[in-house]
Amino acid sequence: MLKKLLSVVLIFIGISLLISLIPKIPLIISAFSKAMINQQGGDWGSFAGLLTIYVPIGILDYFLLKFGFKLFRND
């Protein structure tokens, strides 16, 4: 019972993180295109900063969903 509840909570957290990451994709693309056009260090730093923030969140989201679905199926 507790394992099923934990799996549902992990799945909901993973889905909410995924929903919050999807609108950030155009921001990352525009930072990359601005850095490619201007070729200045500040633009590349901005792009690298965005990747530093959003890539680990995406990886965490992937593993939360994977673990949540694994718990949900094994119960």
Short mmCIF file of C-alpha atoms in Angstrom, two decimals:
data_model
loop_
_atom_site.label_atom_id
_atom_site.label_comp_id
_atom_site.label_asym_id
_atom_site.label_seq_id
_atom_site.Cartn_x
_atom_site.Cartn_y
_atom_site.Cartn_z
CA MET A 1 0.00 0.00 0.00
CA LEU A 2 2.73 2.47 0.99
CA LYS A 3 4.85 1.41 -1.99
CA LYS A 4 1.94 2.09 -4.35
CA LEU A 5 1.37 5.52 -2.79
CA LEU A 6 5.07 6.38 -3.08
CA SER A 7 5.10 5.32 -6.73
CA VAL A 8 2.07 7.50 -7.54
CA VAL A 9 3.65 10.48 -5.75
CA LEU A 10 6.91 10.00 -7.68
CA ILE A 11 5.03 9.77 -10.97
CA PHE A 12 3.09 12.98 -10.22
CA ILE A 13 6.29 14.82 -9.24
CA GLY A 14 8.00 13.57 -12.40
CA ILE A 15 5.11 14.65 -14.62
CA SER A 16 4.96 18.09 -13.00
CA LEU A 17 8.72 18.55 -13.50
CA LEU A 18 8.35 17.50 -17.13
CA ILE A 19 5.52 19.97 -17.64
CA SER A 20 7.63 22.75 -16.13
CA LEU A 21 10.63 21.89 -18.34
CA ILE A 22 8.79 21.83 -21.67
CA PRO A 23 8.24 25.65 -21.86
CA LYS A 24 11.98 26.19 -21.23
CA ILE A 25 13.00 24.53 -24.51
CA PRO A 26 12.48 27.68 -26.67
CA LEU A 27 14.51 29.70 -24.12
CA ILE A 28 17.44 27.30 -24.47
CA ILE A 29 17.18 27.28 -28.27
CA SER A 30 17.10 31.07 -28.45
CA ALA A 31 20.12 31.36 -26.12
CA PHE A 32 22.02 28.91 -28.33
CA SER A 33 21.12 30.73 -31.55
CA LYS A 34 22.04 34.10 -29.99
CA ALA A 35 25.41 32.66 -28.92
CA MET A 36 26.00 31.26 -32.42
CA ILE A 37 25.16 34.57 -34.09
CA ASN A 38 27.05 36.93 -31.75
CA GLN A 39 30.01 34.65 -30.87
CA GLN A 40 30.58 36.48 -27.58
CA GLY A 41 31.62 34.90 -24.31
CA GLY A 42 28.70 36.31 -22.35
CA ASP A 43 26.18 34.72 -24.67
CA TRP A 44 27.93 31.35 -24.44
CA GLY A 45 28.02 31.72 -20.67
CA SER A 46 24.30 32.38 -20.60
CA PHE A 47 23.67 29.29 -22.72
CA ALA A 48 25.97 27.18 -20.52
CA GLY A 49 24.22 28.48 -17.42
CA LEU A 50 20.83 27.47 -18.79
CA LEU A 51 22.15 24.01 -19.60
CA THR A 52 23.70 23.73 -16.14
CA ILE A 53 20.31 24.43 -14.60
CA TYR A 54 17.93 22.49 -16.82
CA VAL A 55 19.90 19.37 -17.82
CA PRO A 56 20.29 18.05 -14.23
CA ILE A 57 16.61 18.77 -13.60
CA GLY A 58 15.75 16.78 -16.74
CA ILE A 59 17.97 13.89 -15.65
CA LEU A 60 16.39 13.92 -12.18
CA ASP A 61 12.96 13.95 -13.80
CA TYR A 62 13.84 10.95 -15.97
CA PHE A 63 14.97 8.88 -13.00
CA LEU A 64 11.99 9.92 -10.87
CA LEU A 65 9.60 8.77 -13.58
CA LYS A 66 11.58 5.58 -14.23
CA PHE A 67 11.67 4.66 -10.53
CA GLY A 68 8.02 5.60 -10.02
CA PHE A 69 6.82 3.44 -12.90
CA LYS A 70 9.08 0.58 -11.77
CA LEU A 71 7.59 0.70 -8.27
CA PHE A 72 4.08 0.94 -9.68
CA ARG A 73 4.50 -2.15 -11.87
CA ASN A 74 6.27 -4.31 -9.27
CA ASP A 75 3.64 -3.90 -6.58
#
